[in-house]
CSV table of C-alpha atoms and ligand atoms in Angstrom, one decimal:
chain,number,residue,atom,x,y,z
A,25,MET,CA,-9.1,11.3,-12.5
A,26,LYS,CA,-9.7,8.4,-14.8
A,27,GLU,CA,-6.3,7.2,-15.8
A,28,MET,CA,-2.6,7.2,-15.3
A,29,ARG,CA,-2.2,10.0,-17.8
A,30,ASP,CA,-4.4,12.3,-15.7
A,31,PHE,CA,-2.1,11.8,-12.7
A,32,VAL,CA,1.1,12.4,-14.8
A,33,LYS,CA,-0.5,15.6,-16.1
A,34,LYS,CA,-1.6,16.8,-12.7
A,35,CYS,CA,1.8,16.1,-11.1
A,36,GLU,CA,3.5,18.0,-13.9
A,37,GLU,CA,1.2,21.0,-13.4
A,38,GLU,CA,2.0,20.9,-9.7
A,39,GLY,CA,5.7,20.9,-10.5
A,40,ILE,CA,6.4,17.6,-8.9
A,41,LEU,CA,7.1,15.5,-12.0
A,42,LYS,CA,10.4,15.2,-13.7
A,43,ARG,CA,10.8,13.9,-17.3
A,44,ILE,CA,14.1,12.0,-17.7
A,45,LYS,CA,15.2,12.3,-21.3
A,46,ALA,CA,18.6,10.7,-21.0
A,47,GLU,CA,18.9,7.0,-21.8
A,48,VAL,CA,18.5,4.8,-18.7
A,49,ASP,CA,19.1,1.1,-18.5
A,50,TRP,CA,16.2,-1.0,-17.2
A,51,ASN,CA,18.9,-3.3,-15.7
A,52,LEU,CA,19.6,-1.8,-12.1
A,53,GLU,CA,20.1,1.8,-13.3
A,54,LEU,CA,16.4,2.8,-13.5
A,55,SER,CA,15.6,1.4,-10.0
A,56,HIS,CA,18.7,2.9,-8.5
A,57,ILE,CA,17.8,6.3,-9.8
A,58,ALA,CA,14.3,5.9,-8.5
A,59,THR,CA,15.6,4.8,-5.1
A,60,LEU,CA,18.1,7.6,-4.7
A,61,ASN,CA,15.4,10.0,-5.7
A,62,GLU,CA,13.0,8.6,-3.2
A,63,GLN,CA,15.5,8.9,-0.4
A,64,LYS,CA,15.4,12.6,-1.0
A,65,ARG,CA,11.6,12.5,-1.3
A,66,GLY,CA,12.1,13.8,-4.8
A,67,PRO,CA,9.6,14.2,-7.7
A,68,VAL,CA,7.6,11.6,-9.6
A,69,LEU,CA,9.9,10.3,-12.4
A,70,LEU,CA,8.9,9.7,-16.0
A,71,PHE,CA,11.7,7.8,-17.8
A,72,GLU,CA,11.1,8.7,-21.4
A,73,ASN,CA,14.1,6.9,-22.8
A,74,VAL,CA,14.6,3.4,-21.4
A,75,LYS,CA,17.3,1.3,-23.1
A,76,ASP,CA,15.9,-1.2,-25.6
A,77,TYR,CA,12.4,0.2,-25.3
A,78,ASP,CA,10.1,2.9,-26.6
A,79,ILE,CA,7.7,2.6,-23.7
A,80,PRO,CA,8.1,5.2,-20.9
A,81,VAL,CA,8.2,4.2,-17.3
A,82,VAL,CA,6.8,6.0,-14.2
A,83,THR,CA,8.3,5.6,-10.8
A,84,SER,CA,8.2,7.3,-7.4
A,85,ALA,CA,4.5,8.1,-7.7
A,86,PHE,CA,3.5,8.1,-4.1
A,87,THR,CA,6.6,9.0,-2.0
A,88,THR,CA,5.2,12.2,-0.5
A,89,PRO,CA,1.8,13.0,1.1
A,90,LYS,CA,1.3,15.6,-1.6
A,91,LYS,CA,1.6,13.0,-4.4
A,92,LEU,CA,-0.9,10.8,-2.6
A,93,ALA,CA,-3.3,13.7,-2.1
A,94,ILE,CA,-3.2,14.4,-5.9
A,95,ALA,CA,-3.9,10.7,-6.6
A,96,LEU,CA,-6.9,10.9,-4.2
A,97,GLY,CA,-8.1,14.3,-5.4
A,98,MET,CA,-7.8,15.7,-1.9
A,99,PRO,CA,-6.3,19.0,-0.8
A,100,THR,CA,-2.6,18.8,-1.2
A,101,ASP,CA,-1.8,20.2,2.3
A,102,MET,CA,-3.4,17.2,4.1
A,103,THR,CA,-1.3,15.0,6.4
A,104,MET,CA,-1.3,11.2,6.1
A,105,SER,CA,-3.5,10.8,9.1
A,106,GLN,CA,-6.0,13.4,7.8
A,107,MET,CA,-6.1,11.7,4.4
A,108,ALA,CA,-6.7,8.3,6.0
A,109,ARG,CA,-9.6,9.8,8.0
A,110,GLU,CA,-11.1,11.1,4.8
A,111,TRP,CA,-10.6,7.7,3.2
A,112,MET,CA,-12.4,6.2,6.1
A,113,LYS,CA,-15.3,8.6,5.6
A,114,LEU,CA,-15.7,8.0,1.9
A,115,THR,CA,-15.4,4.2,2.0
A,116,THR,CA,-17.9,3.8,4.8
A,117,LYS,CA,-20.5,6.0,3.2
A,118,GLN,CA,-21.6,4.4,-0.1
A,119,LEU,CA,-19.7,1.9,-2.2
A,120,ILE,CA,-20.0,2.5,-6.0
A,121,PRO,CA,-19.8,-0.7,-8.1
A,122,PRO,CA,-18.1,-0.6,-11.6
A,123,GLN,CA,-19.9,0.2,-14.7
A,124,THR,CA,-19.6,-2.1,-17.8
A,125,VAL,CA,-18.8,-0.4,-21.1
A,126,SER,CA,-18.2,-2.0,-24.5
A,127,ASN,CA,-14.9,-0.4,-25.4
A,128,GLY,CA,-12.0,1.7,-24.2
A,129,PRO,CA,-8.4,2.7,-24.8
A,130,ILE,CA,-7.1,-0.6,-23.4
A,131,MET,CA,-8.5,-2.4,-26.5
A,132,GLU,CA,-6.3,-0.3,-28.9
A,133,THR,CA,-3.9,-3.3,-29.4
A,134,VAL,CA,-4.6,-7.0,-28.8
A,135,VAL,CA,-1.7,-9.4,-28.8
A,136,GLU,CA,-2.3,-13.1,-28.9
A,137,GLY,CA,-0.6,-16.5,-29.5
A,138,ASP,CA,3.1,-16.5,-30.6
A,139,ASP,CA,3.2,-12.7,-30.5
A,140,ILE,CA,3.0,-12.7,-26.7
A,141,ASN,CA,6.3,-11.7,-25.2
A,142,LEU,CA,6.5,-10.2,-21.7
A,143,PHE,CA,10.0,-9.0,-22.5
A,144,ASP,CA,8.3,-6.4,-24.8
A,145,PHE,CA,7.8,-4.3,-21.7
A,146,PRO,CA,10.5,-2.3,-19.9
A,147,ALA,CA,10.2,-4.3,-16.6
A,148,PRO,CA,13.1,-3.3,-14.4
A,149,TRP,CA,15.7,-5.5,-12.7
A,150,PHE,CA,15.6,-3.8,-9.3
A,151,TYR,CA,18.3,-5.1,-6.9
A,152,PRO,CA,21.5,-7.1,-7.5
A,153,GLN,CA,20.3,-10.4,-5.9
A,154,ASP,CA,16.8,-10.4,-7.5
A,155,GLY,CA,15.9,-13.5,-9.3
A,156,GLY,CA,14.9,-11.7,-12.5
A,157,ARG,CA,12.9,-8.8,-13.9
A,158,PHE,CA,9.7,-7.9,-12.0
A,159,ILE,CA,7.0,-6.8,-14.4
A,160,GLY,CA,4.3,-6.5,-11.7
A,161,THR,CA,5.1,-4.1,-8.9
A,162,ALA,CA,2.8,-1.1,-9.3
A,163,HIS,CA,0.1,-3.4,-10.7
A,164,TYR,CA,-2.7,-5.5,-9.5
A,165,ILE,CA,-4.2,-8.9,-10.2
A,166,ILE,CA,-7.9,-9.3,-11.0
A,167,THR,CA,-9.6,-12.6,-10.0
A,168,LYS,CA,-13.2,-13.8,-9.5
A,169,ASP,CA,-14.7,-16.1,-7.0
A,170,PRO,CA,-16.1,-19.1,-8.9
A,171,ASP,CA,-19.0,-19.5,-6.5
A,172,THR,CA,-20.2,-16.0,-5.7
A,173,GLY,CA,-18.8,-13.9,-8.6
A,174,TRP,CA,-17.0,-11.6,-6.1
A,175,VAL,CA,-14.2,-9.8,-8.0
A,176,ASN,CA,-11.0,-9.2,-6.1
A,177,LEU,CA,-8.1,-6.8,-6.9
A,178,GLY,CA,-4.8,-7.6,-5.2
A,179,THR,CA,-1.3,-6.4,-5.6
A,180,TYR,CA,1.0,-9.5,-5.6
A,181,ARG,CA,4.5,-9.0,-6.9
A,182,SER,CA,5.1,-10.6,-10.3
A,183,GLN,CA,8.3,-11.8,-12.0
A,184,ILE,CA,8.8,-12.6,-15.7
A,185,LEU,CA,9.8,-16.3,-15.8
A,186,ASP,CA,9.8,-16.5,-19.6
A,187,GLU,CA,8.1,-14.9,-22.6
A,188,LYS,CA,4.6,-16.1,-21.6
A,189,HIS,CA,4.8,-16.8,-17.9
A,190,MET,CA,5.0,-14.7,-14.8
A,191,GLY,CA,5.4,-15.9,-11.2
A,192,VAL,CA,2.8,-14.3,-8.9
A,193,GLN,CA,3.5,-14.2,-5.2
A,194,ILE,CA,0.0,-14.7,-3.8
A,195,ILE,CA,0.7,-15.2,-0.1
A,196,LYS,CA,-1.4,-17.9,1.7
A,197,GLY,CA,-4.6,-16.5,3.1
A,198,LYS,CA,-4.8,-13.5,0.6
A,199,HIS,CA,-8.0,-13.2,-1.3
A,200,ALA,CA,-6.7,-14.5,-4.6
A,201,ASP,CA,-5.4,-17.5,-2.6
A,202,PHE,CA,-9.0,-18.2,-1.3
A,203,MET,CA,-10.2,-18.2,-4.9
A,204,LEU,CA,-7.3,-20.3,-6.2
A,205,GLN,CA,-8.1,-23.0,-3.5
A,206,LYS,CA,-11.6,-23.1,-4.9
A,207,TYR,CA,-10.4,-23.6,-8.5
A,208,LYS,CA,-8.1,-26.3,-7.2
A,209,LYS,CA,-11.1,-28.2,-5.8
A,210,MET,CA,-12.9,-27.8,-9.1
A,211,GLY,CA,-9.8,-29.1,-11.0
A,212,LYS,CA,-9.8,-25.9,-13.1
A,213,PRO,CA,-7.3,-23.1,-13.9
A,214,MET,CA,-8.1,-19.7,-12.3
A,215,PRO,CA,-8.6,-16.8,-14.8
A,216,ALA,CA,-6.4,-13.9,-13.8
A,217,ALA,CA,-5.4,-10.5,-15.2
A,218,SER,CA,-2.5,-8.2,-14.3
A,219,VAL,CA,-3.2,-4.5,-14.8
A,220,ILE,CA,-0.2,-2.2,-15.2
A,221,GLY,CA,-0.8,1.5,-15.4
A,222,CYS,CA,-4.2,2.8,-14.3
A,223,ASP,CA,-5.9,5.5,-12.3
A,224,PRO,CA,-3.5,5.6,-9.3
A,225,ILE,CA,-6.4,5.1,-6.8
A,226,MET,CA,-6.8,1.6,-8.2
A,227,PHE,CA,-3.3,0.6,-7.3
A,228,LEU,CA,-3.7,2.2,-3.9
A,229,VAL,CA,-6.9,0.3,-3.2
A,230,SER,CA,-5.7,-3.0,-4.6
A,231,SER,CA,-3.1,-3.2,-1.8
A,232,THR,CA,-5.6,-2.4,0.9
A,233,LEU,CA,-7.0,-4.8,3.4
A,234,VAL,CA,-10.7,-4.8,2.3
A,235,SER,CA,-12.9,-7.5,3.8
A,236,ALA,CA,-13.5,-10.7,1.9
A,237,GLU,CA,-16.5,-10.6,-0.5
A,238,THR,CA,-16.1,-6.9,-0.9
A,239,SER,CA,-14.8,-5.9,-4.3
A,240,GLU,CA,-12.0,-3.4,-4.4
A,241,TYR,CA,-13.6,-1.9,-7.5
A,242,ASP,CA,-16.5,-0.7,-5.3
A,243,ILE,CA,-14.1,0.9,-2.8
A,244,ILE,CA,-12.3,2.7,-5.7
A,245,GLY,CA,-15.7,4.0,-6.9
A,246,ALA,CA,-16.5,5.3,-3.4
A,247,LEU,CA,-13.1,7.1,-3.2
A,248,ARG,CA,-13.5,8.6,-6.7
A,249,GLY,CA,-17.1,9.4,-6.4
A,250,GLU,CA,-17.8,7.7,-9.7
A,251,PRO,CA,-17.8,4.1,-11.0
A,252,VAL,CA,-14.8,2.5,-12.6
A,253,GLU,CA,-15.5,1.7,-16.3
A,254,VAL,CA,-14.8,-2.0,-17.1
A,255,ILE,CA,-15.0,-4.2,-20.1
A,256,GLU,CA,-16.0,-7.8,-19.6
A,257,SER,CA,-13.3,-10.0,-21.1
A,258,ASP,CA,-14.4,-12.6,-23.6
A,259,LEU,CA,-11.3,-14.6,-22.7
A,260,THR,CA,-11.3,-14.7,-18.9
A,261,GLY,CA,-14.7,-13.3,-18.0
A,262,LEU,CA,-13.0,-10.7,-15.8
A,263,PRO,CA,-13.9,-7.1,-15.7
A,264,ILE,CA,-10.9,-5.2,-17.2
A,265,PRO,CA,-10.5,-1.5,-16.5
A,266,ALA,CA,-11.3,0.2,-19.8
A,267,ASN,CA,-8.7,3.0,-19.2
A,268,ALA,CA,-5.8,1.0,-18.2
A,269,GLU,CA,-2.4,1.1,-20.0
A,270,ILE,CA,-1.4,-2.6,-20.2
A,271,VAL,CA,-3.3,-5.8,-19.2
A,272,LEU,CA,-1.9,-9.3,-19.2
A,273,GLU,CA,-4.7,-11.9,-19.2
A,274,GLY,CA,-4.4,-15.6,-18.7
A,275,PHE,CA,-4.8,-18.5,-16.3
A,276,ILE,CA,-3.1,-19.7,-13.1
A,277,ASP,CA,-2.9,-23.5,-12.8
A,278,PRO,CA,-3.4,-24.4,-9.1
A,279,GLU,CA,-1.5,-27.6,-9.6
A,280,ASN,CA,1.5,-26.1,-11.3
A,281,PHE,CA,3.6,-23.7,-9.2
A,282,ARG,CA,7.1,-22.4,-10.1
A,283,GLU,CA,10.1,-20.9,-8.4
A,284,GLU,CA,10.1,-17.1,-8.3
A,285,GLY,CA,12.3,-14.5,-6.5
A,286,PRO,CA,14.3,-13.6,-4.7
A,287,PHE,CA,13.1,-10.0,-4.6
A,288,GLY,CA,14.3,-7.0,-2.6
A,289,GLU,CA,11.1,-6.6,-0.5
A,290,TYR,CA,9.6,-3.7,1.4
A,291,THR,CA,11.2,-4.8,4.6
A,292,GLY,CA,14.6,-3.9,3.2
A,293,TYR,CA,15.6,-7.6,2.9
A,294,TYR,CA,15.4,-10.1,0.1
A,295,SER,CA,12.6,-12.7,0.3
A,296,GLY,CA,12.1,-15.9,-1.6
A,297,LYS,CA,15.5,-17.4,-2.1
A,298,ALA,CA,15.0,-20.6,-4.0
A,299,GLY,CA,14.7,-23.4,-1.5
A,300,GLU,CA,13.7,-21.1,1.4
A,301,GLU,CA,10.1,-20.7,0.3
A,302,LEU,CA,7.6,-22.8,-1.6
A,303,PRO,CA,7.2,-22.3,-5.3
A,304,LYS,CA,4.7,-19.6,-6.3
A,305,PRO,CA,1.6,-19.5,-8.5
A,306,CYS,CA,2.3,-18.8,-12.1
A,307,LEU,CA,0.2,-16.9,-14.6
A,308,GLU,CA,0.3,-18.2,-18.2
A,309,VAL,CA,-0.4,-15.1,-20.3
A,310,LYS,CA,-2.8,-15.9,-23.1
A,311,ARG,CA,-3.6,-12.4,-24.3
A,312,ILE,CA,-2.1,-8.9,-23.9
A,313,LEU,CA,-4.3,-5.8,-24.1
A,314,ARG,CA,-2.6,-2.5,-24.4
A,315,ARG,CA,-2.7,1.0,-25.7
A,316,LYS,CA,-0.7,1.8,-28.8
A,317,SER,CA,1.7,3.9,-26.8
A,318,PRO,CA,1.3,2.7,-23.2
A,319,ILE,CA,2.9,4.1,-20.1
A,320,PHE,CA,4.5,1.4,-17.9
A,321,TRP,CA,4.3,1.9,-14.1
A,322,SER,CA,6.7,0.5,-11.6
A,323,THR,CA,7.6,0.9,-8.0
A,324,SER,CA,10.9,0.2,-6.3
A,325,VAL,CA,9.6,-1.7,-3.2
A,326,GLY,CA,12.9,-2.2,-1.1
A,327,LYS,CA,13.8,-0.2,2.0
A,328,PRO,CA,11.6,2.5,3.5
A,329,VAL,CA,10.5,5.1,2.6
A,330,ASN,CA,9.1,4.6,-0.9
A,331,ASP,CA,5.7,4.1,-2.6
A,332,THR,CA,4.9,0.8,-0.9
A,333,HIS,CA,5.4,2.2,2.6
A,334,MET,CA,3.4,5.3,1.9
A,335,ILE,CA,0.6,3.3,0.4
A,336,GLN,CA,0.6,0.9,3.3
A,337,SER,CA,0.8,3.7,5.8
A,338,LEU,CA,-2.2,5.5,4.3
A,339,ASN,CA,-4.4,2.5,3.7
A,340,ARG,CA,-3.7,0.7,6.9
A,341,THR,CA,-4.2,3.8,8.9
A,342,ALA,CA,-7.5,4.2,7.2
A,343,THR,CA,-8.6,0.6,7.7
A,344,LEU,CA,-7.4,0.5,11.3
A,345,TRP,CA,-9.3,3.7,12.1
A,346,THR,CA,-12.4,2.2,10.4
A,347,ASP,CA,-12.0,-1.0,12.4
A,348,LEU,CA,-11.8,0.9,15.7
A,349,GLU,CA,-14.9,3.0,14.8
A,350,THR,CA,-16.7,-0.2,13.8
A,351,MET,CA,-15.8,-1.7,17.2
A,352,ARG,CA,-17.1,1.5,18.8
A,353,VAL,CA,-14.0,2.2,20.8
A,354,PRO,CA,-14.9,5.7,22.1
A,355,GLY,CA,-12.6,8.7,22.1
A,356,ILE,CA,-10.3,7.9,19.2
A,357,GLN,CA,-8.7,11.2,18.1
A,358,SER,CA,-6.3,10.1,15.5
A,359,VAL,CA,-4.5,7.0,14.2
A,360,TYR,CA,-1.2,6.6,12.4
A,361,ILE,CA,0.9,3.7,11.0
A,362,PRO,CA,4.2,5.4,10.1
A,363,PRO,CA,5.7,4.7,6.7
A,364,GLU,CA,9.0,4.4,8.4
A,365,SER,CA,7.7,1.3,10.1
A,366,THR,CA,7.2,0.0,6.5
A,367,GLY,CA,3.7,1.1,6.9
A,368,ARG,CA,2.7,-1.9,8.9
A,369,PHE,CA,4.7,-3.0,11.9
A,370,TRP,CA,3.8,-0.1,14.4
A,371,ALA,CA,0.6,1.8,15.1
A,372,ILE,CA,0.0,4.9,17.1
A,373,VAL,CA,-3.4,5.8,18.5
A,374,SER,CA,-4.4,9.0,20.2
A,375,VAL,CA,-7.4,8.6,22.6
A,376,LYS,CA,-9.4,11.0,24.8
A,377,GLN,CA,-9.6,8.9,28.0
A,378,MET,CA,-13.0,8.8,29.7
A,379,TYR,CA,-12.7,5.9,32.2
A,380,PRO,CA,-10.0,3.9,33.9
A,381,GLY,CA,-8.3,1.4,31.5
A,382,HIS,CA,-9.6,3.3,28.5
A,383,SER,CA,-6.2,3.6,26.9
A,384,MET,CA,-5.6,-0.1,27.2
A,385,HIS,CA,-9.1,-0.6,25.8
A,386,ALA,CA,-7.8,1.2,22.7
A,387,GLY,CA,-4.5,-0.6,22.7
A,388,THR,CA,-5.9,-4.1,23.0
A,389,ALA,CA,-8.6,-3.3,20.4
A,390,VAL,CA,-5.9,-2.3,17.8
A,391,ILE,CA,-4.3,-5.8,17.9
A,392,SER,CA,-7.7,-7.5,17.6
A,393,THR,CA,-8.8,-5.6,14.5
A,394,THR,CA,-8.6,-7.0,11.0
A,395,THR,CA,-5.7,-4.6,10.2
A,396,GLY,CA,-4.0,-4.9,13.5
A,397,HIS,CA,-4.1,-8.7,13.9
A,398,TYR,CA,-1.7,-9.3,11.0
A,399,GLY,CA,2.0,-8.5,11.1
A,400,LEU,CA,1.7,-5.6,13.6
A,401,LYS,CA,4.4,-5.6,16.3
A,402,GLY,CA,3.6,-2.6,18.5
A,403,VAL,CA,0.9,-0.2,19.4
A,404,ILE,CA,1.7,3.1,21.2
A,405,VAL,CA,-1.3,4.7,22.8
A,406,VAL,CA,-1.1,8.4,23.6
A,407,ASP,CA,-3.5,11.0,25.2
A,408,GLU,CA,-5.7,13.3,23.2
A,409,ASP,CA,-3.2,16.2,23.2
A,410,ILE,CA,-0.7,14.2,21.2
A,411,PRO,CA,-1.6,13.8,17.5
A,412,ALA,CA,-0.8,10.2,16.4
A,413,ASP,CA,1.4,11.5,13.5
A,414,ASP,CA,3.4,14.0,15.5
A,415,MET,CA,6.6,12.1,16.3
A,416,THR,CA,8.1,14.9,18.4
A,417,LYS,CA,5.2,14.7,20.8
A,418,VAL,CA,4.9,10.9,20.7
A,419,TRP,CA,8.6,10.7,21.8
A,420,TRP,CA,7.8,13.1,24.6
A,421,ALA,CA,4.8,11.0,25.8
A,422,LEU,CA,6.9,7.9,25.7
A,423,SER,CA,9.5,9.7,27.9
A,424,VAL,CA,7.3,11.4,30.5
A,425,ARG,CA,4.1,9.5,30.7
A,426,TYR,CA,5.3,5.9,30.3
A,427,ASP,CA,6.6,3.5,32.8
A,428,PRO,CA,7.8,0.3,31.2
A,429,ARG,CA,6.7,-2.1,33.9
A,430,ARG,CA,3.2,-0.5,34.4
A,431,SER,CA,2.6,0.6,30.8
A,432,THR,CA,3.7,-2.4,28.8
A,433,GLN,CA,1.8,-5.6,27.8
A,434,ILE,CA,3.3,-8.3,25.6
A,435,ILE,CA,1.0,-10.7,23.7
A,436,ASN,CA,2.9,-13.8,22.8
A,437,ARG,CA,1.2,-15.3,19.8
A,438,GLY,CA,-0.1,-13.1,16.9
A,439,ARG,CA,-0.4,-13.8,13.2
A,440,SER,CA,2.7,-12.9,11.3
A,441,THR,CA,3.8,-12.2,7.8
A,442,PRO,CA,6.2,-14.6,6.1
A,443,LEU,CA,8.2,-11.6,4.9
A,444,ASP,CA,9.3,-10.5,8.4
A,445,PRO,CA,13.1,-10.8,8.5
A,446,ALA,CA,13.1,-10.4,12.3
A,447,LEU,CA,11.8,-14.0,12.6
A,448,PRO,CA,13.7,-17.2,11.7
A,449,ILE,CA,13.0,-18.1,8.1
A,450,ASP,CA,11.3,-21.3,8.9
A,451,ALA,CA,9.2,-19.9,11.8
A,452,ARG,CA,7.4,-16.9,10.4
A,453,GLU,CA,3.8,-17.8,11.2
A,454,ILE,CA,3.7,-16.3,14.7
A,455,VAL,CA,5.0,-13.0,16.1
A,456,SER,CA,4.6,-11.4,19.5
A,457,ARG,CA,3.2,-7.9,20.0
A,458,ILE,CA,3.8,-5.1,22.4
A,459,ILE,CA,1.3,-2.5,23.7
A,460,MET,CA,2.9,0.6,25.1
A,461,ASP,CA,0.5,2.8,27.0
A,462,ALA,CA,2.0,6.3,27.0
A,463,CYS,CA,-1.0,7.9,28.6
A,464,ILE,CA,-1.3,9.3,32.1
A,465,PRO,CA,-3.5,6.8,34.0
A,466,PHE,CA,-7.0,8.1,34.1
A,467,GLU,CA,-7.6,7.0,37.7
A,468,TRP,CA,-4.7,8.9,39.2
A,469,LYS,CA,-6.0,11.3,41.7
A,470,LYS,CA,-2.8,13.3,41.7
A,471,LYS,CA,-1.7,14.2,38.2
A,472,PRO,CA,1.6,15.9,37.3
A,473,VAL,CA,1.1,19.6,36.4
A,474,GLU,CA,1.9,20.3,32.8
A,475,ILE,CA,3.4,23.6,31.7
A,476,GLN,CA,1.1,25.8,29.6
A,477,LEU,CA,2.1,29.2,28.3
A,478,ASP,CA,0.3,32.2,29.7
A,479,GLU,CA,-2.3,33.0,27.0
A,480,GLU,CA,-2.4,36.8,27.6
A,481,THR,CA,1.4,37.0,27.2
A,482,VAL,CA,1.3,34.8,24.1
A,483,LYS,CA,-1.1,37.2,22.4
A,484,LYS,CA,0.9,40.2,23.5
A,485,VAL,CA,4.3,38.9,22.2
A,486,GLN,CA,2.7,37.7,19.0
A,487,GLY,CA,1.6,41.3,18.4
A,488,ARG,CA,5.3,42.4,18.9
A,489,TRP,CA,6.7,39.7,16.5
A,490,SER,CA,7.8,42.1,13.8
A,491,GLU,CA,9.0,44.7,16.3
A,492,LEU,CA,11.2,42.0,17.7
A,493,GLY,CA,12.6,41.3,14.2
A,494,LEU,CA,11.4,37.7,14.3
A,495,ASP,CA,9.1,37.7,11.1
B,19,LIG,C1,4.1,-2.8,-4.1
B,19,LIG,C2,3.4,-3.9,-3.3
B,19,LIG,C3,3.7,-5.2,-3.5
B,19,LIG,C4,3.1,-6.2,-2.8
B,19,LIG,N1,3.4,-7.5,-3.0
B,19,LIG,C5,2.7,-8.5,-2.4
B,19,LIG,C6,3.0,-9.8,-2.7
B,19,LIG,O1,4.0,-10.1,-3.5
B,19,LIG,N2,2.3,-10.8,-2.2
B,19,LIG,C7,1.2,-10.5,-1.3
B,19,LIG,O2,0.6,-11.4,-0.9
B,19,LIG,N3,1.0,-9.2,-1.0
B,19,LIG,C8,1.7,-8.2,-1.5
B,19,LIG,N4,1.4,-6.9,-1.2
B,19,LIG,C9,0.3,-6.6,-0.2
B,19,LIG,C10,-1.1,-6.9,-0.8
B,19,LIG,O3,-1.3,-6.1,-1.9
B,19,LIG,C11,-2.2,-6.6,0.2
B,19,LIG,O4,-2.1,-7.5,1.3
B,19,LIG,C12,-3.6,-6.7,-0.3
B,19,LIG,O5,-4.5,-6.5,0.7
B,19,LIG,C13,-3.8,-8.0,-1.1
B,19,LIG,O6,-5.1,-8.0,-1.6
B,19,LIG,P1,-6.3,-9.0,-1.0
B,19,LIG,O7,-6.5,-8.4,0.4
B,19,LIG,O8,-7.4,-8.8,-1.9
B,19,LIG,O9,-5.7,-10.3,-1.0
B,19,LIG,C14,2.0,-5.9,-1.9
B,19,LIG,C15,1.7,-4.5,-1.7
B,19,LIG,C16,2.3,-3.5,-2.4
B,19,LIG,C17,1.9,-2.1,-2.2
B,20,LIG,MN1,-9.5,-8.3,-1.4
């Protein structure tokens, strides 16, 4: 899969894409249709007739495991946890850097100077109290480290502020923020490009916690098994994906931030009310590259479960699992960060215990990893017979193997996310974490005797299944 169109085609063949021909307003209506559709875990939507526009809009691209499997080119019956494991395997094998080409569909139309107008794109107005129209949701921002040349892709929500400016919420400590601080020291604006509409793996990876100095492009290459084709921009020097739909290129002035938001965030709450949060970086758009007839891609963010939570669930499960393997925590059977926890606040780890304290070894490791040290509130550790993504069994373990006083540890001071609505608005730097060890203590000499069905009888009654009229 090379581009957005391949994904649309594949989803249509699989019968999980719906073309919407009726006119739909970009103002609230489109996002509300998407959200209601997502609540039912409905199909990918392709809005072909958006009011005031002739550019179609895709939404709801990732709201089921099957859609993610299609995007990743994996078997469509895989579970989230299994896909995350495969992700881990592919991205720890061999990274594949991008390949520079001289031309591509993204160069079909070049818009410069006075002709630049961000309102030319059907950016939706998502929720009633949003501060404006958000053009960058299912998109990512390309930046480059001025010292090392490291190229970063990061998804940071972006709002249209006027025809030529978009606010970009680059949260402190994110990779584009590292780079912006360097440009600030140099007294220079930072080149940046927003990519809207691309091979869906690119969007998946651009919101993944990849270590600093590693380019997301190389991870994308590893997942696809072939390099991303990029064109080196003569304006910004950035590598632009040749097969993208729309690219907005320009510069972020580190000295000149602007108010953006509020926006209905993935927590289910608004974030960024004016006055509550600092002004945000702002991209001045100097050139638009686009296909003649581009497809616009958007995602509803907002309450779980939608694209954002599914993406975060998949990629954080993958990076957490990778972190645990890298730390050589033995016996890890499966890992899962449920989308219902917004894909970030809770993690479940299944472990085959081999020594006393092993389950807590796993639990404490999780909160010390790169993925687990940021924003996570709870870890549930379960024994090997409980798959991390089987909620029925996880609840059972929490009920019959867990004693709150013995099995709980609270860590008081962990790194938090400024978007967490459970913390006071002016104190969101630090959050506590809980480790819940729902494993039977390894050192117990006397263990409770678990019921197992009699194997012989199971075989026998299975053989009688149709005779019993149970087929
Ligand atoms: C739809 C969506 C919107 C996001 N919006 C933001 C945002 O506005 N600001 C932010 O810092 N991170 C946001 N994230 C999370 C980042 O993409 C994620 O932390 C990623 O690792 C950032 O890239 P970096 O690690 O290269 O900095 C968003 C993720 C998704 C899926
Ligand atoms: Mn990065």
